[in-house]
PDB file of C-alpha atoms in Angstrom:
ATOM      1  CA  MET A   1     -22.052  68.908 -35.656  1.00  0.00           C
ATOM      2  CA  LEU A   2     -23.066  68.308 -32.059  1.00  0.00           C
ATOM      3  CA  LYS A   3     -20.273  69.062 -29.582  1.00  0.00           C
ATOM      4  CA  ILE A   4     -20.551  66.563 -26.722  1.00  0.00           C
ATOM      5  CA  GLY A   5     -19.500  68.045 -23.392  1.00  0.00           C
ATOM      6  CA  LYS A   6     -19.771  71.628 -24.604  1.00  0.00           C
ATOM      7  CA  TYR A   7     -22.341  74.335 -25.193  1.00  0.00           C
ATOM      8  CA  ASN A   8     -24.161  74.230 -28.520  1.00  0.00           C
ATOM      9  CA  SER A   9     -26.322  76.814 -30.269  1.00  0.00           C
ATOM     10  CA  LEU A  10     -29.143  74.728 -31.731  1.00  0.00           C
ATOM     11  CA  GLN A  11     -32.526  75.334 -33.328  1.00  0.00           C
ATOM     12  CA  VAL A  12     -35.837  73.790 -32.349  1.00  0.00           C
ATOM     13  CA  ALA A  13     -36.737  71.179 -34.993  1.00  0.00           C
ATOM     14  CA  ARG A  14     -40.004  69.921 -33.529  1.00  0.00           C
ATOM     15  CA  ASN A  15     -41.932  69.594 -30.281  1.00  0.00           C
ATOM     16  CA  VAL A  16     -42.965  66.245 -28.793  1.00  0.00           C
ATOM     17  CA  ASP A  17     -44.914  65.279 -25.669  1.00  0.00           C
ATOM     18  CA  PHE A  18     -41.728  64.646 -23.684  1.00  0.00           C
ATOM     19  CA  GLY A  19     -39.726  67.675 -24.842  1.00  0.00           C
ATOM     20  CA  ALA A  20     -38.316  69.171 -28.009  1.00  0.00           C
ATOM     21  CA  TYR A  21     -35.828  67.938 -30.565  1.00  0.00           C
ATOM     22  CA  LEU A  22     -33.076  70.389 -31.412  1.00  0.00           C
ATOM     23  CA  THR A  23     -30.976  70.345 -34.577  1.00  0.00           C
ATOM     24  CA  ASP A  24     -27.524  71.575 -35.497  1.00  0.00           C
ATOM     25  CA  GLY A  25     -28.589  72.156 -39.106  1.00  0.00           C
ATOM     26  CA  GLU A  26     -26.461  69.254 -40.323  1.00  0.00           C
ATOM     27  CA  GLY A  27     -28.980  66.498 -39.768  1.00  0.00           C
ATOM     28  CA  ASN A  28     -28.047  65.814 -36.139  1.00  0.00           C
ATOM     29  CA  GLU A  29     -30.776  66.011 -33.511  1.00  0.00           C
ATOM     30  CA  VAL A  30     -30.747  65.919 -29.732  1.00  0.00           C
ATOM     31  CA  LEU A  31     -33.604  65.798 -27.235  1.00  0.00           C
ATOM     32  CA  LEU A  32     -34.209  68.631 -24.795  1.00  0.00           C
ATOM     33  CA  PRO A  33     -36.385  66.966 -22.101  1.00  0.00           C
ATOM     34  CA  ALA A  34     -39.624  68.718 -21.125  1.00  0.00           C
ATOM     35  CA  ARG A  35     -38.372  69.510 -17.612  1.00  0.00           C
ATOM     36  CA  TYR A  36     -35.978  72.070 -19.107  1.00  0.00           C
ATOM     37  CA  ILE A  37     -38.629  73.839 -21.163  1.00  0.00           C
ATOM     38  CA  THR A  38     -40.077  76.755 -19.204  1.00  0.00           C
ATOM     39  CA  VAL A  39     -41.610  78.752 -22.078  1.00  0.00           C
ATOM     40  CA  PRO A  40     -43.323  77.557 -25.281  1.00  0.00           C
ATOM     41  CA  LEU A  41     -40.852  76.764 -28.050  1.00  0.00           C
ATOM     42  CA  GLN A  42     -41.478  77.192 -31.755  1.00  0.00           C
ATOM     43  CA  PRO A  43     -39.626  75.505 -34.638  1.00  0.00           C
ATOM     44  CA  GLY A  44     -36.709  77.720 -35.593  1.00  0.00           C
ATOM     45  CA  ASN A  45     -36.178  79.123 -32.085  1.00  0.00           C
ATOM     46  CA  GLU A  46     -32.476  79.123 -31.207  1.00  0.00           C
ATOM     47  CA  LEU A  47     -31.235  77.901 -27.824  1.00  0.00           C
ATOM     48  CA  GLU A  48     -27.860  77.547 -26.165  1.00  0.00           C
ATOM     49  CA  VAL A  49     -27.747  74.176 -24.442  1.00  0.00           C
ATOM     50  CA  PHE A  50     -25.185  71.839 -22.923  1.00  0.00           C
ATOM     51  CA  VAL A  51     -24.997  68.411 -24.575  1.00  0.00           C
ATOM     52  CA  TYR A  52     -23.842  65.177 -22.894  1.00  0.00           C
ATOM     53  CA  LYS A  53     -24.551  61.443 -23.208  1.00  0.00           C
ATOM     54  CA  ASP A  54     -26.991  59.686 -20.892  1.00  0.00           C
ATOM     55  CA  SER A  55     -26.636  56.204 -19.350  1.00  0.00           C
ATOM     56  CA  GLU A  56     -27.898  54.647 -22.586  1.00  0.00           C
ATOM     57  CA  ASP A  57     -25.270  56.474 -24.644  1.00  0.00           C
ATOM     58  CA  ARG A  58     -27.779  58.867 -26.203  1.00  0.00           C
ATOM     59  CA  PRO A  59     -26.979  62.589 -26.563  1.00  0.00           C
ATOM     60  CA  VAL A  60     -29.167  64.748 -24.325  1.00  0.00           C
ATOM     61  CA  ALA A  61     -29.454  68.539 -24.127  1.00  0.00           C
ATOM     62  CA  THR A  62     -29.953  70.574 -20.979  1.00  0.00           C
ATOM     63  CA  THR A  63     -30.308  74.249 -20.150  1.00  0.00           C
ATOM     64  CA  GLU A  64     -28.459  73.613 -16.879  1.00  0.00           C
ATOM     65  CA  ARG A  65     -24.851  74.725 -16.693  1.00  0.00           C
ATOM     66  CA  PRO A  66     -22.312  72.208 -15.382  1.00  0.00           C
ATOM     67  CA  PHE A  67     -19.476  73.265 -13.122  1.00  0.00           C
ATOM     68  CA  ALA A  68     -17.014  72.530 -15.940  1.00  0.00           C
ATOM     69  CA  ILE A  69     -17.176  71.593 -19.611  1.00  0.00           C
ATOM     70  CA  VAL A  70     -14.785  69.614 -21.820  1.00  0.00           C
ATOM     71  CA  GLY A  71     -11.398  71.316 -21.867  1.00  0.00           C
ATOM     72  CA  GLU A  72     -11.722  72.920 -18.417  1.00  0.00           C
ATOM     73  CA  PHE A  73     -10.261  72.281 -14.966  1.00  0.00           C
ATOM     74  CA  ALA A  74     -12.416  72.489 -11.850  1.00  0.00           C
ATOM     75  CA  TYR A  75     -12.578  71.470  -8.218  1.00  0.00           C
ATOM     76  CA  LEU A  76     -15.455  68.988  -7.843  1.00  0.00           C
ATOM     77  CA  GLN A  77     -16.721  66.924  -4.916  1.00  0.00           C
ATOM     78  CA  VAL A  78     -16.848  63.124  -4.880  1.00  0.00           C
ATOM     79  CA  THR A  79     -20.424  61.925  -4.317  1.00  0.00           C
ATOM     80  CA  GLN A  80     -19.981  58.161  -4.585  1.00  0.00           C
ATOM     81  CA  VAL A  81     -17.463  55.465  -5.428  1.00  0.00           C
ATOM     82  CA  ASN A  82     -18.071  52.063  -7.026  1.00  0.00           C
ATOM     83  CA  ASN A  83     -16.160  49.394  -8.940  1.00  0.00           C
ATOM     84  CA  ILE A  84     -15.873  51.653 -12.006  1.00  0.00           C
ATOM     85  CA  GLY A  85     -14.397  54.699 -10.304  1.00  0.00           C
ATOM     86  CA  ALA A  86     -15.407  57.844  -8.437  1.00  0.00           C
ATOM     87  CA  PHE A  87     -18.363  60.020  -9.365  1.00  0.00           C
ATOM     88  CA  LEU A  88     -18.328  63.786  -8.972  1.00  0.00           C
ATOM     89  CA  ASP A  89     -21.033  66.392  -8.467  1.00  0.00           C
ATOM     90  CA  TRP A  90     -21.097  68.010 -11.891  1.00  0.00           C
ATOM     91  CA  GLY A  91     -23.835  70.535 -11.222  1.00  0.00           C
ATOM     92  CA  LEU A  92     -26.362  68.661 -13.372  1.00  0.00           C
ATOM     93  CA  VAL A  93     -29.492  67.080 -11.914  1.00  0.00           C
ATOM     94  CA  GLY A  94     -29.317  63.305 -12.257  1.00  0.00           C
ATOM     95  CA  LYS A  95     -25.939  63.288 -13.987  1.00  0.00           C
ATOM     96  CA  GLU A  96     -22.577  62.838 -12.278  1.00  0.00           C
ATOM     97  CA  LEU A  97     -19.083  62.901 -13.754  1.00  0.00           C
ATOM     98  CA  LEU A  98     -16.939  59.762 -13.693  1.00  0.00           C
ATOM     99  CA  VAL A  99     -13.253  59.676 -12.743  1.00  0.00           C
ATOM    100  CA  PRO A 100     -12.103  56.152 -13.750  1.00  0.00           C
ATOM    101  CA  TYR A 101      -9.648  54.467 -11.401  1.00  0.00           C
ATOM    102  CA  SER A 102      -6.995  54.757 -14.108  1.00  0.00           C
ATOM    103  CA  GLU A 103      -7.329  58.567 -13.944  1.00  0.00           C
ATOM    104  CA  GLN A 104      -6.935  58.905 -10.166  1.00  0.00           C
ATOM    105  CA  LYS A 105      -3.624  60.037  -8.639  1.00  0.00           C
ATOM    106  CA  LEU A 106      -4.739  58.700  -5.260  1.00  0.00           C
ATOM    107  CA  LYS A 107      -7.782  56.725  -4.212  1.00  0.00           C
ATOM    108  CA  LEU A 108     -10.767  59.060  -4.117  1.00  0.00           C
ATOM    109  CA  THR A 109     -13.379  58.696  -1.405  1.00  0.00           C
ATOM    110  CA  ARG A 110     -16.809  60.185  -0.866  1.00  0.00           C
ATOM    111  CA  GLY A 111     -16.753  63.812   0.269  1.00  0.00           C
ATOM    112  CA  MET A 112     -13.305  64.622  -1.112  1.00  0.00           C
ATOM    113  CA  VAL A 113     -12.932  67.729  -3.259  1.00  0.00           C
ATOM    114  CA  VAL A 114     -10.500  67.136  -6.096  1.00  0.00           C
ATOM    115  CA  LEU A 115      -9.061  69.126  -8.984  1.00  0.00           C
ATOM    116  CA  VAL A 116      -9.886  67.420 -12.278  1.00  0.00           C
ATOM    117  CA  TYR A 117      -9.668  67.984 -15.996  1.00  0.00           C
ATOM    118  CA  VAL A 118     -12.839  67.330 -17.999  1.00  0.00           C
ATOM    119  CA  TYR A 119     -12.373  65.646 -21.367  1.00  0.00           C
ATOM    120  CA  LEU A 120     -14.107  63.522 -24.001  1.00  0.00           C
ATOM    121  CA  ASP A 121     -12.957  59.912 -23.858  1.00  0.00           C
ATOM    122  CA  ASP A 122     -11.826  58.771 -27.320  1.00  0.00           C
ATOM    123  CA  ALA A 123     -13.099  55.217 -26.900  1.00  0.00           C
ATOM    124  CA  THR A 124     -16.560  55.817 -25.411  1.00  0.00           C
ATOM    125  CA  LYS A 125     -17.166  59.391 -26.638  1.00  0.00           C
ATOM    126  CA  ARG A 126     -18.469  60.135 -23.162  1.00  0.00           C
ATOM    127  CA  VAL A 127     -17.453  63.022 -20.943  1.00  0.00           C
ATOM    128  CA  VAL A 128     -15.176  61.892 -18.107  1.00  0.00           C
ATOM    129  CA  ALA A 129     -12.672  63.503 -15.754  1.00  0.00           C
ATOM    130  CA  SER A 130      -9.042  62.944 -14.774  1.00  0.00           C
ATOM    131  CA  ALA A 131      -7.246  63.861 -11.575  1.00  0.00           C
ATOM    132  CA  LYS A 132      -3.889  63.411 -13.355  1.00  0.00           C
ATOM    133  CA  ILE A 133      -3.856  67.035 -14.392  1.00  0.00           C
ATOM    134  CA  ASP A 134      -0.191  67.399 -15.398  1.00  0.00           C
ATOM    135  CA  LYS A 135      -0.644  65.443 -18.618  1.00  0.00           C
ATOM    136  CA  PHE A 136      -3.202  67.990 -19.817  1.00  0.00           C
ATOM    137  CA  LEU A 137      -1.021  71.041 -19.183  1.00  0.00           C
ATOM    138  CA  GLY A 138       1.777  72.505 -21.287  1.00  0.00           C
ATOM    139  CA  ASN A 139       1.209  70.373 -24.366  1.00  0.00           C
ATOM    140  CA  LYS A 140       1.979  73.352 -26.588  1.00  0.00           C
ATOM    141  CA  TYR A 141       4.170  76.393 -26.131  1.00  0.00           C
ATOM    142  CA  PRO A 142       2.302  79.512 -24.950  1.00  0.00           C
ATOM    143  CA  SER A 143       2.245  82.576 -27.206  1.00  0.00           C
ATOM    144  CA  TYR A 144       1.613  85.175 -24.496  1.00  0.00           C
ATOM    145  CA  LYS A 145       3.378  88.518 -24.307  1.00  0.00           C
ATOM    146  CA  ILE A 146       4.450  90.213 -21.087  1.00  0.00           C
ATOM    147  CA  GLY A 147       1.438  91.941 -19.563  1.00  0.00           C
ATOM    148  CA  ASP A 148      -1.199  89.745 -21.241  1.00  0.00           C
ATOM    149  CA  LYS A 149      -4.263  89.183 -19.067  1.00  0.00           C
ATOM    150  CA  ILE A 150      -5.126  85.561 -18.271  1.00  0.00           C
ATOM    151  CA  GLU A 151      -7.339  83.481 -15.968  1.00  0.00           C
ATOM    152  CA  ALA A 152      -5.538  81.443 -13.336  1.00  0.00           C
ATOM    153  CA  LEU A 153      -6.980  78.616 -11.253  1.00  0.00           C
ATOM    154  CA  VAL A 154      -4.873  78.483  -8.085  1.00  0.00           C
ATOM    155  CA  TYR A 155      -4.411  74.860  -7.026  1.00  0.00           C
ATOM    156  CA  LYS A 156      -1.297  74.336  -4.884  1.00  0.00           C
ATOM    157  CA  HIS A 157       0.886  76.191  -2.380  1.00  0.00           C
ATOM    158  CA  THR A 158       4.613  75.405  -2.364  1.00  0.00           C
ATOM    159  CA  GLU A 159       7.718  76.929  -0.782  1.00  0.00           C
ATOM    160  CA  LEU A 160       8.175  79.076  -3.890  1.00  0.00           C
ATOM    161  CA  GLY A 161       4.604  80.286  -4.165  1.00  0.00           C
ATOM    162  CA  TYR A 162       1.326  79.183  -5.722  1.00  0.00           C
ATOM    163  CA  LYS A 163       0.896  76.909  -8.703  1.00  0.00           C
ATOM    164  CA  ALA A 164      -1.934  77.726 -11.085  1.00  0.00           C
ATOM    165  CA  VAL A 165      -3.606  76.476 -14.229  1.00  0.00           C
ATOM    166  CA  VAL A 166      -3.443  79.220 -16.870  1.00  0.00           C
ATOM    167  CA  ASP A 167      -6.409  79.472 -19.263  1.00  0.00           C
ATOM    168  CA  ASN A 168      -7.029  75.716 -18.883  1.00  0.00           C
ATOM    169  CA  LEU A 169      -3.842  75.051 -20.886  1.00  0.00           C
ATOM    170  CA  PHE A 170      -0.576  75.921 -19.145  1.00  0.00           C
ATOM    171  CA  HIS A 171       1.440  75.726 -15.932  1.00  0.00           C
ATOM    172  CA  GLY A 172       1.643  79.016 -14.049  1.00  0.00           C
ATOM    173  CA  MET A 173       3.321  80.228 -10.862  1.00  0.00           C
ATOM    174  CA  PHE A 174       2.766  83.168  -8.516  1.00  0.00           C
ATOM    175  CA  TYR A 175       6.012  83.630  -6.589  1.00  0.00           C
ATOM    176  CA  GLU A 176       5.747  84.550  -2.916  1.00  0.00           C
ATOM    177  CA  SER A 177       8.015  87.542  -3.488  1.00  0.00           C
ATOM    178  CA  THR A 178       5.385  89.131  -5.772  1.00  0.00           C
ATOM    179  CA  LEU A 179       2.435  88.667  -3.418  1.00  0.00           C
ATOM    180  CA  TYR A 180       1.192  90.811  -0.561  1.00  0.00           C
ATOM    181  CA  LYS A 181      -1.338  88.281   0.762  1.00  0.00           C
ATOM    182  CA  PRO A 182      -2.033  84.536   0.518  1.00  0.00           C
ATOM    183  CA  LEU A 183      -4.025  83.273  -2.454  1.00  0.00           C
ATOM    184  CA  GLU A 184      -7.069  81.066  -2.072  1.00  0.00           C
ATOM    185  CA  ILE A 185      -6.672  77.494  -3.274  1.00  0.00           C
ATOM    186  CA  GLY A 186      -9.409  76.575  -5.715  1.00  0.00           C
ATOM    187  CA  LYS A 187     -10.202  80.121  -6.734  1.00  0.00           C
ATOM    188  CA  THR A 188     -10.015  81.348 -10.329  1.00  0.00           C
ATOM    189  CA  ILE A 189      -8.589  84.869 -10.574  1.00  0.00           C
ATOM    190  CA  HIS A 190      -7.514  87.348 -13.221  1.00  0.00           C
ATOM    191  CA  ALA A 191      -3.755  87.733 -13.458  1.00  0.00           C
ATOM    192  CA  TYR A 192      -1.052  88.890 -15.852  1.00  0.00           C
ATOM    193  CA  VAL A 193       1.928  87.324 -17.571  1.00  0.00           C
ATOM    194  CA  LYS A 194       5.230  88.438 -16.108  1.00  0.00           C
ATOM    195  CA  GLN A 195       7.398  86.004 -18.055  1.00  0.00           C
ATOM    196  CA  VAL A 196       7.119  82.906 -20.256  1.00  0.00           C
ATOM    197  CA  ARG A 197       9.966  80.570 -19.420  1.00  0.00           C
ATOM    198  CA  ASP A 198      11.895  78.447 -21.904  1.00  0.00           C
ATOM    199  CA  ASP A 199      10.085  75.330 -20.673  1.00  0.00           C
ATOM    200  CA  GLY A 200       6.703  76.936 -21.373  1.00  0.00           C
ATOM    201  CA  LYS A 201       5.815  77.580 -17.736  1.00  0.00           C
ATOM    202  CA  ILE A 202       4.511  81.043 -16.959  1.00  0.00           C
ATOM    203  CA  ASP A 203       5.414  83.451 -14.154  1.00  0.00           C
ATOM    204  CA  LEU A 204       2.338  85.387 -13.065  1.00  0.00           C
ATOM    205  CA  VAL A 205       1.573  88.612 -11.193  1.00  0.00           C
ATOM    206  CA  LEU A 206      -1.687  90.052  -9.920  1.00  0.00           C
ATOM    207  CA  SER A 207      -1.326  93.385 -11.693  1.00  0.00           C
ATOM    208  CA  GLY A 208      -0.735  94.247 -15.317  1.00  0.00           C
ATOM    209  CA  SER A 209       2.117  96.632 -14.609  1.00  0.00           C
ATOM    210  CA  HIS A 210       5.749  95.575 -14.799  1.00  0.00           C
ATOM    211  CA  ASP A 211       5.882  95.469 -11.005  1.00  0.00           C
ATOM    212  CA  GLY A 212       2.399  94.387 -10.051  1.00  0.00           C
ATOM    213  CA  ARG A 213       2.940  94.106  -6.327  1.00  0.00           C
ATOM    214  CA  VAL A 214       3.864  97.814  -6.094  1.00  0.00           C
ATOM    215  CA  ASP A 215       0.653  98.859  -7.854  1.00  0.00           C
ATOM    216  CA  GLU A 216      -1.361  96.789  -5.401  1.00  0.00           C
ATOM    217  CA  LEU A 217       0.609  98.198  -2.490  1.00  0.00           C
ATOM    218  CA  MET A 218      -0.054 101.778  -3.613  1.00  0.00           C
ATOM    219  CA  LYS A 219      -3.787 101.073  -3.540  1.00  0.00           C
ATOM    220  CA  ARG A 220      -3.550  99.620  -0.053  1.00  0.00           C
ATOM    221  CA  ILE A 221      -1.509 102.542   1.257  1.00  0.00           C
ATOM    222  CA  THR A 222      -3.969 105.156  -0.041  1.00  0.00           C
ATOM    223  CA  GLY A 223      -6.886 103.086   1.215  1.00  0.00           C
ATOM    224  CA  ARG A 224      -5.310 102.911   4.680  1.00  0.00           C
ATOM    225  CA  LEU A 225      -4.589 106.652   4.690  1.00  0.00           C
ATOM    226  CA  LYS A 226      -8.231 107.467   3.892  1.00  0.00           C
ATOM    227  CA  GLN A 227      -9.209 105.692   7.108  1.00  0.00           C
ATOM    228  CA  GLN A 228      -6.798 107.682   9.318  1.00  0.00           C
ATOM    229  CA  PRO A 229      -7.522 110.908  11.210  1.00  0.00           C
ATOM    230  CA  GLU A 230      -6.388 113.813   9.015  1.00  0.00           C
ATOM    231  CA  TYR A 231      -5.318 111.209   6.418  1.00  0.00           C
ATOM    232  CA  PHE A 232      -2.014 110.770   8.261  1.00  0.00           C
ATOM    233  CA  LEU A 233      -0.130 107.587   9.103  1.00  0.00           C
ATOM    234  CA  PRO A 234       2.941 107.736  11.370  1.00  0.00           C
ATOM    235  CA  ILE A 235       5.099 105.493   9.232  1.00  0.00           C
ATOM    236  CA  SER A 236       7.636 106.555   6.612  1.00  0.00           C
ATOM    237  CA  ASP A 237      10.549 105.114   4.640  1.00  0.00           C
ATOM    238  CA  SER A 238      12.712 105.477   7.749  1.00  0.00           C
ATOM    239  CA  ALA A 239      10.591 102.939   9.631  1.00  0.00           C
ATOM    240  CA  SER A 240      12.052  99.511  10.372  1.00  0.00           C
ATOM    241  CA  PRO A 241      11.418  96.636   7.953  1.00  0.00           C
ATOM    242  CA  GLU A 242       9.533  94.846  10.740  1.00  0.00           C
ATOM    243  CA  THR A 243       7.164  97.771  11.267  1.00  0.00           C
ATOM    244  CA  ILE A 244       6.499  98.118   7.540  1.00  0.00           C
ATOM    245  CA  ARG A 245       5.851  94.397   7.114  1.00  0.00           C
ATOM    246  CA  ALA A 246       3.507  94.322  10.110  1.00  0.00           C
ATOM    247  CA  THR A 247       1.561  97.299   8.760  1.00  0.00           C
ATOM    248  CA  PHE A 248       1.397  96.528   5.042  1.00  0.00           C
ATOM    249  CA  GLN A 249       2.635  92.923   4.695  1.00  0.00           C
ATOM    250  CA  CYS A 250       5.377  93.990   2.302  1.00  0.00           C
ATOM    251  CA  SER A 251       9.105  94.538   2.164  1.00  0.00           C
ATOM    252  CA  LYS A 252      10.688  97.888   2.981  1.00  0.00           C
ATOM    253  CA  LYS A 253      11.991  98.050  -0.592  1.00  0.00           C
ATOM    254  CA  ASP A 254       8.485  97.756  -2.055  1.00  0.00           C
ATOM    255  CA  PHE A 255       7.120 100.257   0.477  1.00  0.00           C
ATOM    256  CA  LYS A 256       9.706 102.839  -0.531  1.00  0.00           C
ATOM    257  CA  LYS A 257       8.891 102.267  -4.202  1.00  0.00           C
ATOM    258  CA  ALA A 258       5.174 102.638  -3.557  1.00  0.00           C
ATOM    259  CA  ILE A 259       5.338 105.866  -1.560  1.00  0.00           C
ATOM    260  CA  GLY A 260       7.863 107.217  -4.063  1.00  0.00           C
ATOM    261  CA  HIS A 261       5.344 106.673  -6.864  1.00  0.00           C
ATOM    262  CA  LEU A 262       2.548 108.214  -4.788  1.00  0.00           C
ATOM    263  CA  TYR A 263       4.720 111.239  -4.005  1.00  0.00           C
ATOM    264  CA  ARG A 264       5.617 111.784  -7.659  1.00  0.00           C
ATOM    265  CA  GLU A 265       1.943 111.496  -8.571  1.00  0.00           C
ATOM    266  CA  ARG A 266       1.217 114.231  -5.957  1.00  0.00           C
ATOM    267  CA  LYS A 267      -1.043 111.935  -3.969  1.00  0.00           C
ATOM    268  CA  ILE A 268       0.910 112.062  -0.695  1.00  0.00           C
ATOM    269  CA  VAL A 269       3.431 114.147   1.147  1.00  0.00           C
ATOM    270  CA  ILE A 270       6.276 112.515   3.041  1.00  0.00           C
ATOM    271  CA  THR A 271       7.459 113.904   6.366  1.00  0.00           C
ATOM    272  CA  ASP A 272       9.964 112.720   8.932  1.00  0.00           C
ATOM    273  CA  GLY A 273       7.091 111.492  11.071  1.00  0.00           C
ATOM    274  CA  GLY A 274       5.029 109.720   8.422  1.00  0.00           C
ATOM    275  CA  ILE A 275       2.991 110.081   5.253  1.00  0.00           C
ATOM    276  CA  ARG A 276      -0.120 112.152   4.608  1.00  0.00           C
ATOM    277  CA  LEU A 277      -2.675 111.808   1.837  1.00  0.00           C
ATOM    278  CA  ILE A 278      -3.134 115.046  -0.109  1.00  0.00           C
ATOM    279  CA  GLU A 279      -6.717 116.147   0.505  1.00  0.00           C
ATOM    280  CA  ASN A 280      -7.945 115.983  -3.090  1.00  0.00           C
ATOM    281  CA  GLY A 281      -6.661 112.431  -3.257  1.00  0.00           C
ATOM    282  CA  ALA A 282      -8.972 111.482  -0.429  1.00  0.00           C
ATOM    283  CA  GLU A 283     -12.124 112.434  -2.248  1.00  0.00           C
TER     284      GLU A 283
END
């Protein structure tokens, strides 16, 4: 069965002057236009292609890779607007992605970059997009365990932290208190599950350990020490919270945890005047 809006592994059925017809082995065929054929194809050759419908409602295959497929979220740029809706740059030559007016949270205009969900419209069986992303998130309860690795698309900064789309399925949140630096809106990053809440929303951290921010801080402290003369930094757990935050963008509590871990791992020594990286840890 051909999967519209997704990647398909298909076999070459036959070559024609204007391309090659590919089959799914179940009697369904789709044209791969000649412009996508860069090497001679033989019947039986297997190809991975993306399949969508053209303006005449015919399925077409391409070796190009769109910015997002059905079931994914992505930030895409509006290229034009007409009486049907807004069209987005989809990453395919000659094919844009429609956001109908009914699927726009606010009026989209040319040049805007918007977060959308890509889906297959039930009525037309065409691939379209929606900017009303909330209705596509959290429609089932997540089965993650603490520490599970996920992909998070960061999409909004709030007073509490950063909202994210988790694995194209769930609501996620990075709380400010767990971060040592701002996150980039629109970027997809690897993260870890800290907690799944009763409402199905997921608390996230950047590291897989129980206290991810301390792991990250330990790396930054050792990295900073390697850059110092004699691997020494004149700052210790007796320094003021303001000094520690200005130096490492963290709380004094997290700093003390981090250097405590490094000391127990025999990576640093702590003196009244500061901390020093043990020489073999600087290699």
